Tab-separated table of C-alpha atoms and ligand atoms in Angstrom:
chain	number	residue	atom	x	y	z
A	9	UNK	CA	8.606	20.894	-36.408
A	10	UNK	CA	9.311	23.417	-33.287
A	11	UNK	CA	8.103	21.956	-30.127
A	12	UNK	CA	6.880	18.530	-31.897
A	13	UNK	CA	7.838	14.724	-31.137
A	14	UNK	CA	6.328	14.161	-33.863
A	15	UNK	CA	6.936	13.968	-36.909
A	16	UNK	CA	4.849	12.547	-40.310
A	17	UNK	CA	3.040	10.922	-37.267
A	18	UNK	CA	5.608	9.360	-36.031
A	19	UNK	CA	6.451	9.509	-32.929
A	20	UNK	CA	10.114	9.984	-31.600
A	21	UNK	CA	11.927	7.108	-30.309
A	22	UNK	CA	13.446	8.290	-27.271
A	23	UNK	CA	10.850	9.152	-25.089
A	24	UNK	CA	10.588	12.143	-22.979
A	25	UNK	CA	11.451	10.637	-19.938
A	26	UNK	CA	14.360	8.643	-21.483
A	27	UNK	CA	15.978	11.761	-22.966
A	28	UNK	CA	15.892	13.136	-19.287
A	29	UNK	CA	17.336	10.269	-17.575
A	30	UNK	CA	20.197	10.637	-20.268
A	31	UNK	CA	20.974	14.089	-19.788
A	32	UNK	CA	21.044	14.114	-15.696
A	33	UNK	CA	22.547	10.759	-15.650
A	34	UNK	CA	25.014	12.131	-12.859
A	35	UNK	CA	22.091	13.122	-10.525
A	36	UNK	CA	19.951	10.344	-10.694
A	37	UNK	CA	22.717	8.391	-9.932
A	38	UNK	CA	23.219	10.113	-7.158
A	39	UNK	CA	19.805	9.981	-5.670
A	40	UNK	CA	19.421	6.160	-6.708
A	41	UNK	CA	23.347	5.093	-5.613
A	42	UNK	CA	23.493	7.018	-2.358
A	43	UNK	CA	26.050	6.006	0.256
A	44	UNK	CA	23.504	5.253	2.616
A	45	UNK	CA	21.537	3.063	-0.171
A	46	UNK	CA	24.998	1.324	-0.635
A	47	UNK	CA	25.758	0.919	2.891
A	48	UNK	CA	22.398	-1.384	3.039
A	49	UNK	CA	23.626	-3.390	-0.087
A	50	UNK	CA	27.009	-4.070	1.155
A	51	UNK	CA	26.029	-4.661	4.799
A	52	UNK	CA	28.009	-1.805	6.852
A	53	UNK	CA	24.759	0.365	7.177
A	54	UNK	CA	25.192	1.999	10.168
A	55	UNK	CA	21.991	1.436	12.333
A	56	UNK	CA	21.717	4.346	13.917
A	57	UNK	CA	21.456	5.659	10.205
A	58	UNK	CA	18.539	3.543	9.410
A	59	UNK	CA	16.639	4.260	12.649
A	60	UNK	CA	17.144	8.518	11.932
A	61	UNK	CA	15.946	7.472	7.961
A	62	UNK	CA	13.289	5.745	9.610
A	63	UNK	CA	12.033	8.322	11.637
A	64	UNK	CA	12.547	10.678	9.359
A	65	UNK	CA	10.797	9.416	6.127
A	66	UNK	CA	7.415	8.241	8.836
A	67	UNK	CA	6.847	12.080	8.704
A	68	UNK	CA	7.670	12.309	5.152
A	69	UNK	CA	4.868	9.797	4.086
A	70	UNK	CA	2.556	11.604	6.287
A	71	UNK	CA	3.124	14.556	4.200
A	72	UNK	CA	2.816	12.889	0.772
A	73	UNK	CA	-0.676	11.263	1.198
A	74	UNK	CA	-1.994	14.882	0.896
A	75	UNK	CA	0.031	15.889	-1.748
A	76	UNK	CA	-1.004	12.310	-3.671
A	77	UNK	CA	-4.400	13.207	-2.805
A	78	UNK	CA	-3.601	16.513	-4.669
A	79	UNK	CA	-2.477	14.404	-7.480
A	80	UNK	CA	-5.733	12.498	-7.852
A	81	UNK	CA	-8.184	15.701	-7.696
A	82	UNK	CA	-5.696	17.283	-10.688
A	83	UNK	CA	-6.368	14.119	-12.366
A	84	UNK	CA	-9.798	14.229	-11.774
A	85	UNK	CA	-10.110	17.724	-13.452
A	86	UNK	CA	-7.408	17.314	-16.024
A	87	UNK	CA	-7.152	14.315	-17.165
A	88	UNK	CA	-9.665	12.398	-19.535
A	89	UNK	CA	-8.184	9.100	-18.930
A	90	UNK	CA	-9.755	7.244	-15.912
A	91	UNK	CA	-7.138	4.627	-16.120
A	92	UNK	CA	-5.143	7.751	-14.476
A	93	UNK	CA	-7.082	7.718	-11.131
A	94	UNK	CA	-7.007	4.058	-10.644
A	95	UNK	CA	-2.769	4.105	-11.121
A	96	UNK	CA	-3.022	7.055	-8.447
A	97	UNK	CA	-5.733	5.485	-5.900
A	98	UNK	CA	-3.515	2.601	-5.607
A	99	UNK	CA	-0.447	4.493	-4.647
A	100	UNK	CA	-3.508	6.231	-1.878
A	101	UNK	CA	-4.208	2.713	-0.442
A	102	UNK	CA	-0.759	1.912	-0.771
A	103	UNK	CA	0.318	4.712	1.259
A	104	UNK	CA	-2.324	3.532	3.952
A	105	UNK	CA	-0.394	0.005	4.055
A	106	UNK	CA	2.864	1.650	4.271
A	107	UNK	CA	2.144	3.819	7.306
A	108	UNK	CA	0.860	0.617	9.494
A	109	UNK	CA	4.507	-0.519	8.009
A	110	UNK	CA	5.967	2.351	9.413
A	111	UNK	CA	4.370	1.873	13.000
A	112	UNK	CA	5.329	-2.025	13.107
A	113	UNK	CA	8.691	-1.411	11.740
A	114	UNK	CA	9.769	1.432	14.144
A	115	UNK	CA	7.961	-0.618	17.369
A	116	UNK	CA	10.781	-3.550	15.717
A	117	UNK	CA	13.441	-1.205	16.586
A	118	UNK	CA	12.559	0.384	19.495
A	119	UNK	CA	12.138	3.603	17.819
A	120	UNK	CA	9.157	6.623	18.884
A	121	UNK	CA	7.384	7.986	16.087
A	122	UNK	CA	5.354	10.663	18.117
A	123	UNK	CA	7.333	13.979	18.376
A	124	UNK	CA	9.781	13.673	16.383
A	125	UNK	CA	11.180	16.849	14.921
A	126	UNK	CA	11.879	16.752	11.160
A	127	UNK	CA	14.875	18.131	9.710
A	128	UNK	CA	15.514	20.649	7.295
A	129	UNK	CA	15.724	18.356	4.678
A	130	UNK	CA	12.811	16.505	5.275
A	131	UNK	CA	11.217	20.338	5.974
A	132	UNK	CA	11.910	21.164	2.997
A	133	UNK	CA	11.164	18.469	0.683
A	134	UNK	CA	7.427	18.605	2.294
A	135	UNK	CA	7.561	22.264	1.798
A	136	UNK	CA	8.093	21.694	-2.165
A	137	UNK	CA	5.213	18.803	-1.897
A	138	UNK	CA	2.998	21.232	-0.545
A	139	UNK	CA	3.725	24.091	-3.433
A	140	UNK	CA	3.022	21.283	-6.256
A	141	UNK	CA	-0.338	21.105	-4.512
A	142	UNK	CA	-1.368	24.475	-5.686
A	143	UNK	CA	-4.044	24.774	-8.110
A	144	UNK	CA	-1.857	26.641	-10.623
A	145	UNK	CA	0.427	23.751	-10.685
A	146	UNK	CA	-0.410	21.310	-14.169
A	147	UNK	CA	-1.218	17.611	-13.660
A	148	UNK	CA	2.034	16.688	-15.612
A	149	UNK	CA	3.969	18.353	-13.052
A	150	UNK	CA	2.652	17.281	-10.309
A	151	UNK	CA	2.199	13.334	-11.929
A	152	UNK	CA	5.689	14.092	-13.115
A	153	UNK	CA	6.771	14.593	-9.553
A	154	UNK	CA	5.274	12.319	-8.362
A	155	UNK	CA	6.693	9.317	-10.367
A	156	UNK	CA	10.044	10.646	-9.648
A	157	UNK	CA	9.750	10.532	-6.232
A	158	UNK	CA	8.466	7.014	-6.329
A	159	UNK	CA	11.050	5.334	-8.556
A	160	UNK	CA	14.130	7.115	-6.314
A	161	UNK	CA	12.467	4.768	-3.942
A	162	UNK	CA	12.282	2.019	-6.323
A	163	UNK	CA	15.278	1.946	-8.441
A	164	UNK	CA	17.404	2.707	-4.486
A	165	UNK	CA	15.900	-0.337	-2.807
A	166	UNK	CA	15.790	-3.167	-5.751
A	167	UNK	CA	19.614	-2.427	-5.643
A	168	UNK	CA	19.682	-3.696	-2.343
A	169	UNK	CA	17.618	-7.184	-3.381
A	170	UNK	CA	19.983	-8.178	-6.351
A	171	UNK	CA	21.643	-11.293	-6.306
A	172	UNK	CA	25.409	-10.022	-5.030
A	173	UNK	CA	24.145	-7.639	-2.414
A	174	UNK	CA	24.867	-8.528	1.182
A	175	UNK	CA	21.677	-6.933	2.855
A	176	UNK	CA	21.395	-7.585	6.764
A	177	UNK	CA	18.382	-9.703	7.334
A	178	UNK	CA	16.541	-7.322	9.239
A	179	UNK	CA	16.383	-4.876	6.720
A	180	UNK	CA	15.289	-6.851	3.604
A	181	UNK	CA	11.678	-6.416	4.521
A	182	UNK	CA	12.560	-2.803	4.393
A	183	UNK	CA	14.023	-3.286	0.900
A	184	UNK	CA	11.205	-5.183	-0.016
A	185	UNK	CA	8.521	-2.897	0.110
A	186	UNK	CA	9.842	-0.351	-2.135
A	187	UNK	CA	12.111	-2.586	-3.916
A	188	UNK	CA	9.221	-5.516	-4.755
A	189	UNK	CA	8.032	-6.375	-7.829
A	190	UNK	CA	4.400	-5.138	-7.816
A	191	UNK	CA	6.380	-1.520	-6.700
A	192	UNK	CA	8.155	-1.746	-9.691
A	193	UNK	CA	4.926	-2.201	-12.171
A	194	UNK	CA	3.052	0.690	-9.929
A	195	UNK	CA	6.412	3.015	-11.167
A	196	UNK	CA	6.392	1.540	-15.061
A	197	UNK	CA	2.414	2.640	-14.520
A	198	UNK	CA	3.205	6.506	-13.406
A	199	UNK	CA	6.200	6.732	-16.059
A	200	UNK	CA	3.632	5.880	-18.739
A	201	UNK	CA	1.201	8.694	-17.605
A	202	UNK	CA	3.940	11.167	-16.948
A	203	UNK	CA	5.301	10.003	-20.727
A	204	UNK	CA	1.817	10.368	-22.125
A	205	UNK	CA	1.108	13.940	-20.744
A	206	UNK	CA	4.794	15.134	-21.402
A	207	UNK	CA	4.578	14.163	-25.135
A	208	UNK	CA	1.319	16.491	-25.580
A	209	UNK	CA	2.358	19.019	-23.073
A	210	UNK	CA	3.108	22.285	-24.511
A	211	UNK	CA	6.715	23.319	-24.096
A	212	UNK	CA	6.552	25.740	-20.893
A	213	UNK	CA	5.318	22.970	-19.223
A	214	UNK	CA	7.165	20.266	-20.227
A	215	UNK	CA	10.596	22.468	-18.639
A	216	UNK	CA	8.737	22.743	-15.719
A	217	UNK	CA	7.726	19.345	-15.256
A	218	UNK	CA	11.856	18.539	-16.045
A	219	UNK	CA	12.526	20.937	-13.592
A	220	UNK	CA	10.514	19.376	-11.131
A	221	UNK	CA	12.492	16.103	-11.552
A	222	UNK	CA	15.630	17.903	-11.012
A	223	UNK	CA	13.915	19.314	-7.931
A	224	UNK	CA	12.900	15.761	-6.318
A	225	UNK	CA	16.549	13.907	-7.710
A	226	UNK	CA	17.985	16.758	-5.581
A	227	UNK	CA	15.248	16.814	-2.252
A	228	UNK	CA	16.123	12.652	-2.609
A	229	UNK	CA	19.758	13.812	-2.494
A	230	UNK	CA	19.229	15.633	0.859
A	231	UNK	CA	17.209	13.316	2.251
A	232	UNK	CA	19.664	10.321	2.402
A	233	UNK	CA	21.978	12.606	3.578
A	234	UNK	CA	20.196	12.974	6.356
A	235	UNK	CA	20.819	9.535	7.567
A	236	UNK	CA	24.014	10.871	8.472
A	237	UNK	CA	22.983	12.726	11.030
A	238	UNK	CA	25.429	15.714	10.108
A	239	UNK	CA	22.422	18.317	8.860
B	3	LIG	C1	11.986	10.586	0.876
B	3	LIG	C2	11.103	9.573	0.228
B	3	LIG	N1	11.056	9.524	-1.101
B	3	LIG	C3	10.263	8.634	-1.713
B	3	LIG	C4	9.493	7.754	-0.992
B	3	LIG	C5	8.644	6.741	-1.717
B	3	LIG	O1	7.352	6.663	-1.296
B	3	LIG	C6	9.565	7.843	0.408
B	3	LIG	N2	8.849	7.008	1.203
B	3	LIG	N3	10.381	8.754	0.991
């Protein structure tokens, strides 16, 4: 059946989302085992690293609250389950919680977070946040997207809570907030979504949507890199 999961009503058994993860195995890794992400783990993390990431991703969140915002109004119009915008408006008050984070965290370290000038990276990953915004991008893009970006986050930072890792001290809070449990059950909750609209999308959109993953494994890429301070 061309373009079908499905088939005498069954549905396939590797999801969409699995199939993806398969096939850009290499990339995901990449985004998920960064150097900078296994500096953390083993303990060597540079701290001048962490302070630039830190900086760095306070203007990044600023960016994505209107771009989850844009997430919720798609929902809103698209989407007939209302399940959808309570997943979403908890990722919104989330969001809220994490920028007070942000503020404590980089008071903690002595670091400004007025004027700081974002870098290219960061300039352009909020530049592609801002084009999934538009009205003629589809809801299981943008939720697509949005999952993505959020288990990077997740999947990078629980690495740096399991039992062998050597995490400083002072940075396990950090860990913590993306690498939690409750974070974790928020991502299984957006995969689900994505999953649902990606197994009735029509094909266009479904390569879009896969696409945009690539797009946000490869923004995450950038953005770690970053940390370096060699952009
Ligand atoms: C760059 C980046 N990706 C994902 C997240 C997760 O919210 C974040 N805070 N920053």
């Amino acid at each position: 059946m061309e373009g079908s999961n499905e088939e005498e009503g069954k549905k396939s058994e590797v999801s969409v989302i699995e199939t993806w993860l398969r096939k850009h195995r290499s990339l995901y890794v990449g985004a998920t085992r960064h150097p900078f992400i296994r500096s953390i783990r083993d303990g060597t993390v540079d701290l001048s690293s962490f302070k630039r990431w830190l900086e760095q991703d306070y203007i990044f969140v600023r960016a994505f609250v209107p771009f989850v915002a844009g997430v919720l109004l798609k929902a809103w119009k698209e989407s007939f389950e209302s399940t959808d915008i309570d997943v979403i408006l908890s990722g919104v008050a989330s969001l809220n919680d994490e920028i007070a984070w942000f503020k404590k965290e980089a008071s903690k370290w002595g670091v400004s977070l007025i004027n700081i000038v974002p870098q290219k990276a960061n300039q352009e990953y909020c530049r592609f946040l801002e084009r999934l915004m538009s009205s003629d991008v589809e809801y299981t893009v943008a939720i697509t997207a949005f999952w993505a970006i959020e288990s990077v986050y997740q999947d990078s930072f629980a690495h740096c809570l399991e039992d062998d890792s050597k995490t400083p001290e002072e940075l396990k809070e950090t860990c913590q907030r993306w690498g939690n449990d409750g974070f974790r059950q928020y991502c299984r909750a957006l995969q689900s979504i994505a999953e649902r609209q990606l197994e009735k999308a029509p094909d266009d959109v479904r390569e879009k949507a896969e696409a945009a993953f690539l797009d946000v494994l490869e923004h995450e890429v950038e953005f770690w890199n970053m940390s370096h301070g060699d952009t």
